[in-house]
Amino acid sequence: MKFFIDTANLDEIREAASIGILDGVTTNPTLISREKGEPKEIFKAICEIVDGPVSAEAVSLDWEGMVKEGRELAKIHSNIVVKIPMTKDGLKAVKQLAEEGIRTNVTLIFSPIQALLAARAGASFVSPFVGRLDDIATEGMQLVEQIQQIFENYDITTEIIVASIRHTMHVVETALIGADIATIPFKVIEQMMKHPLTDKGIDSFLKDWEQVKNR
Ligand code: G3P
């Protein structure tokens, strides 16, 4: 399973890259709004840190606008993947961009049939949002299972990015299902490394080592 980070914060991206686990980055307009600077410059800086897919979202609602934005975003760096919302116009834009060799990540996927449509239109990635489904008392990971099953049934090569991850169990479940990618907030990446027994073990080893040092 590949690990992406879900942030536009350069410090967080550098830190995640430094532990050797980072395969890509996803951003969205909300994440960009939390950072300073021009979006284009932020995307460029991210692409210089991470050698993998970097999702940058188009904000037009009409397909011609999305295609225009997509072409501009793709010019920033070869790592850029254009994030397109799951709408009818979005699908038209995905088809056009795919024909031009521009990779897309169809976002805001909340049903398995939306994922199948996006894949058939030519998306390189689909992003089911698990946390937002959990928020409304619907099992988000069940959606991922269904998409995984459908893609397996038809040998679909579109990769599944499990998005809107809120906690470590979402990541564990992503791996158990066998989805391609989990895009994870920095806070959750930090939580993934932690275990109280690890901390306890280090404490007791260091305490015992003090006795060895005093011999
Ligand atoms: O990748 C999509 C993600 O950023 C959405 O997360 O927590 O706003 O639902 P959240």
Coordinates of C-alpha atoms and ligand atoms in Angstrom, one line a residue:
M1 CA 0.0 0.0 0.0
K2 CA 1.2 3.5 -0.8
F3 CA 1.2 6.3 1.7
F4 CA 0.2 9.8 0.5
I5 CA 0.0 12.8 2.8
D6 CA -3.2 14.9 2.8
T7 CA -1.9 18.4 3.3
A8 CA -0.5 21.4 1.6
N9 CA 1.9 22.3 4.5
L10 CA 5.5 22.1 3.3
D11 CA 6.9 21.4 6.8
E12 CA 4.6 18.5 7.2
I13 CA 5.4 17.2 3.7
R14 CA 9.2 17.5 4.4
E15 CA 8.8 15.7 7.7
A16 CA 6.8 12.8 6.3
A17 CA 9.2 12.5 3.3
S18 CA 12.2 12.3 5.8
I19 CA 10.9 9.1 7.3
G20 CA 11.0 7.4 4.0
I21 CA 7.3 6.5 3.6
L22 CA 5.9 9.2 1.3
D23 CA 4.7 8.2 -2.1
G24 CA 2.6 11.2 -3.0
V25 CA 0.5 14.2 -1.8
T26 CA -3.1 15.2 -2.0
T27 CA -4.4 18.7 -1.5
N28 CA -7.8 20.4 -1.8
P29 CA -8.9 24.0 -1.8
T30 CA -9.5 24.0 1.9
L31 CA -6.0 22.7 2.6
I32 CA -4.5 25.3 0.2
S33 CA -6.5 28.1 2.0
R34 CA -4.7 27.2 5.3
E35 CA -1.2 28.0 3.7
K36 CA 0.4 31.3 2.7
G37 CA 1.3 32.0 -0.9
E38 CA 0.1 31.5 -4.5
P39 CA -1.4 28.0 -5.1
K40 CA 0.8 27.5 -8.1
E41 CA 4.0 28.2 -6.1
I42 CA 2.8 25.8 -3.3
F43 CA 2.2 23.0 -5.9
K44 CA 5.6 23.6 -7.4
A45 CA 7.3 23.5 -4.0
I46 CA 5.5 20.2 -3.1
C47 CA 6.5 18.6 -6.4
E48 CA 10.1 19.5 -5.6
I49 CA 9.9 17.7 -2.3
V50 CA 8.0 14.6 -3.3
D51 CA 8.7 12.4 -6.3
G52 CA 5.2 11.0 -6.8
P53 CA 1.7 12.1 -7.7
V54 CA 0.7 15.5 -6.3
S55 CA -3.1 16.2 -6.6
A56 CA -4.0 19.8 -7.3
E57 CA -7.7 20.6 -7.5
A58 CA -9.6 22.4 -10.3
V59 CA -12.3 24.7 -9.0
S60 CA -14.4 25.4 -12.1
L61 CA -17.8 23.8 -12.3
D62 CA -18.1 23.5 -16.1
W63 CA -16.1 21.0 -17.9
E64 CA -14.4 23.4 -20.3
G65 CA -13.2 25.4 -17.3
M66 CA -11.9 22.3 -15.6
V67 CA -10.0 21.2 -18.7
K68 CA -8.5 24.7 -19.0
E69 CA -7.4 24.7 -15.4
G70 CA -6.2 21.1 -15.7
R71 CA -4.0 21.9 -18.6
E72 CA -2.5 24.9 -16.6
L73 CA -2.0 22.8 -13.5
A74 CA -0.3 20.0 -15.5
K75 CA 2.2 22.4 -16.9
I76 CA 3.5 23.2 -13.3
H77 CA 5.3 19.8 -13.0
S78 CA 5.0 16.3 -14.4
N79 CA 4.0 15.0 -10.9
I80 CA 0.8 17.0 -10.9
V81 CA -2.4 15.1 -11.0
V82 CA -5.5 17.2 -11.6
K83 CA -8.2 16.7 -9.0
I84 CA -11.7 16.8 -10.5
P85 CA -15.0 16.7 -8.6
M86 CA -17.4 13.8 -9.3
T87 CA -20.0 15.5 -11.4
K88 CA -21.2 15.1 -15.0
D89 CA -19.0 18.0 -16.1
G90 CA -16.2 16.4 -14.1
L91 CA -16.5 13.2 -16.0
K92 CA -16.4 15.1 -19.3
A93 CA -13.3 16.9 -18.2
V94 CA -11.7 13.6 -17.1
K95 CA -12.3 12.1 -20.5
Q96 CA -10.8 15.1 -22.3
L97 CA -7.8 15.3 -20.0
A98 CA -7.1 11.6 -20.3
E99 CA -7.1 11.9 -24.1
E100 CA -4.4 14.6 -23.6
G101 CA -2.4 12.3 -21.4
I102 CA -3.1 14.4 -18.2
R103 CA -3.7 12.3 -15.1
T104 CA -6.8 12.9 -13.0
N105 CA -8.0 12.1 -9.5
V106 CA -11.8 12.1 -9.2
T107 CA -12.7 13.5 -5.8
L108 CA -15.7 13.6 -3.5
I109 CA -16.7 10.0 -4.3
F110 CA -19.4 8.7 -2.0
S111 CA -20.8 5.7 -3.9
P112 CA -19.3 2.7 -5.7
I113 CA -21.1 3.6 -8.9
Q114 CA -19.5 7.0 -8.9
A115 CA -16.1 5.3 -8.7
L116 CA -16.9 3.0 -11.6
L117 CA -18.1 5.9 -13.7
A118 CA -14.9 7.9 -13.0
A119 CA -12.7 4.9 -13.8
R120 CA -14.5 4.3 -17.1
A121 CA -14.2 8.0 -18.0
G122 CA -10.4 7.6 -17.7
A123 CA -9.5 8.7 -14.2
S124 CA -6.1 7.6 -13.0
F125 CA -7.2 7.8 -9.3
V126 CA -10.5 7.8 -7.5
S127 CA -10.9 9.3 -4.0
P128 CA -13.7 7.8 -1.8
F129 CA -14.1 10.0 1.4
V130 CA -14.5 7.6 4.3
G131 CA -14.5 10.0 7.2
R132 CA -17.3 12.2 5.8
L133 CA -19.4 9.1 5.4
D134 CA -18.6 8.0 9.0
D135 CA -19.7 11.5 10.1
I136 CA -23.2 10.8 8.8
A137 CA -23.5 7.3 10.4
T138 CA -22.6 5.4 7.2
E139 CA -19.7 2.9 7.1
G140 CA -17.1 4.7 5.0
M141 CA -14.8 1.7 4.7
Q142 CA -17.6 -0.4 3.2
L143 CA -17.5 1.9 0.2
V144 CA -13.8 1.2 -0.2
E145 CA -14.5 -2.6 -0.1
Q146 CA -17.2 -2.2 -2.8
I147 CA -15.0 -0.2 -5.1
Q148 CA -12.1 -2.6 -4.6
Q149 CA -14.4 -5.5 -5.5
I150 CA -15.8 -3.8 -8.6
F151 CA -12.3 -2.8 -9.8
E152 CA -11.1 -6.4 -9.3
N153 CA -14.1 -7.8 -11.1
Y154 CA -13.2 -5.9 -14.3
D155 CA -9.4 -5.6 -13.9
I156 CA -9.7 -1.8 -13.7
T157 CA -6.3 -0.2 -13.2
T158 CA -7.6 3.1 -11.8
E159 CA -6.0 3.4 -8.3
I160 CA -8.1 3.9 -5.2
I161 CA -7.0 6.7 -2.9
V162 CA -8.7 6.3 0.5
A163 CA -9.3 9.9 1.5
S164 CA -10.9 11.8 4.4
I165 CA -9.0 9.5 6.8
R166 CA -9.5 10.6 10.4
H167 CA -7.7 7.9 12.5
T168 CA -5.2 5.1 12.4
M169 CA -7.9 2.4 12.1
H170 CA -8.9 3.8 8.7
V171 CA -5.3 3.2 7.6
V172 CA -5.3 -0.4 9.0
E173 CA -8.6 -1.1 7.3
T174 CA -7.3 0.3 4.0
A175 CA -4.4 -2.1 4.1
L176 CA -6.6 -5.1 5.0
I177 CA -8.9 -4.3 2.1
G178 CA -5.9 -4.0 -0.2
A179 CA -6.8 -0.6 -1.6
D180 CA -3.8 1.1 -3.4
I181 CA -3.3 4.2 -1.4
A182 CA -4.2 5.9 1.9
T183 CA -3.9 9.7 1.9
I184 CA -3.3 10.6 5.5
P185 CA -3.3 13.8 7.5
F186 CA 0.1 14.5 9.2
K187 CA -1.4 14.1 12.7
V188 CA -2.5 10.6 11.9
I189 CA 0.9 9.7 10.4
E190 CA 2.4 10.6 13.7
Q191 CA -0.2 8.6 15.6
M192 CA 0.6 5.6 13.4
M193 CA 4.2 5.4 14.7
K194 CA 3.2 5.5 18.4
H195 CA 2.5 2.7 20.8
P196 CA 2.5 3.1 24.6
L197 CA 4.4 -0.2 25.0
T198 CA 7.1 1.0 22.7
D199 CA 7.6 4.1 24.9
K200 CA 7.4 2.0 28.0
G201 CA 10.0 -0.4 26.6
I202 CA 12.4 2.4 25.7
D203 CA 12.1 3.9 29.2
S204 CA 12.8 0.6 30.9
F205 CA 15.8 -0.2 28.6
L206 CA 17.3 3.2 29.3
K207 CA 16.8 2.8 33.0
D208 CA 18.5 -0.6 33.0
W209 CA 21.3 0.8 30.8
E210 CA 22.1 3.4 33.5
Q211 CA 23.2 0.5 35.8
V212 CA 25.5 -0.9 33.1
K213 CA 27.0 2.6 32.6
N214 CA 27.8 2.8 36.4
R215 CA 29.8 -0.5 36.5
Ligands
G3P1 O1 -8.5 14.1 0.7 C1 -9.7 14.6 1.1 C2 -9.7 15.1 2.5 O2 -8.8 16.2 2.5 C3 -11.0 15.4 3.1 O3 -10.8 15.2 4.4 O4 -11.2 15.4 6.8 O5 -12.0 17.2 5.2 O6 -13.1 15.0 5.2 P1 -11.8 15.8 5.5

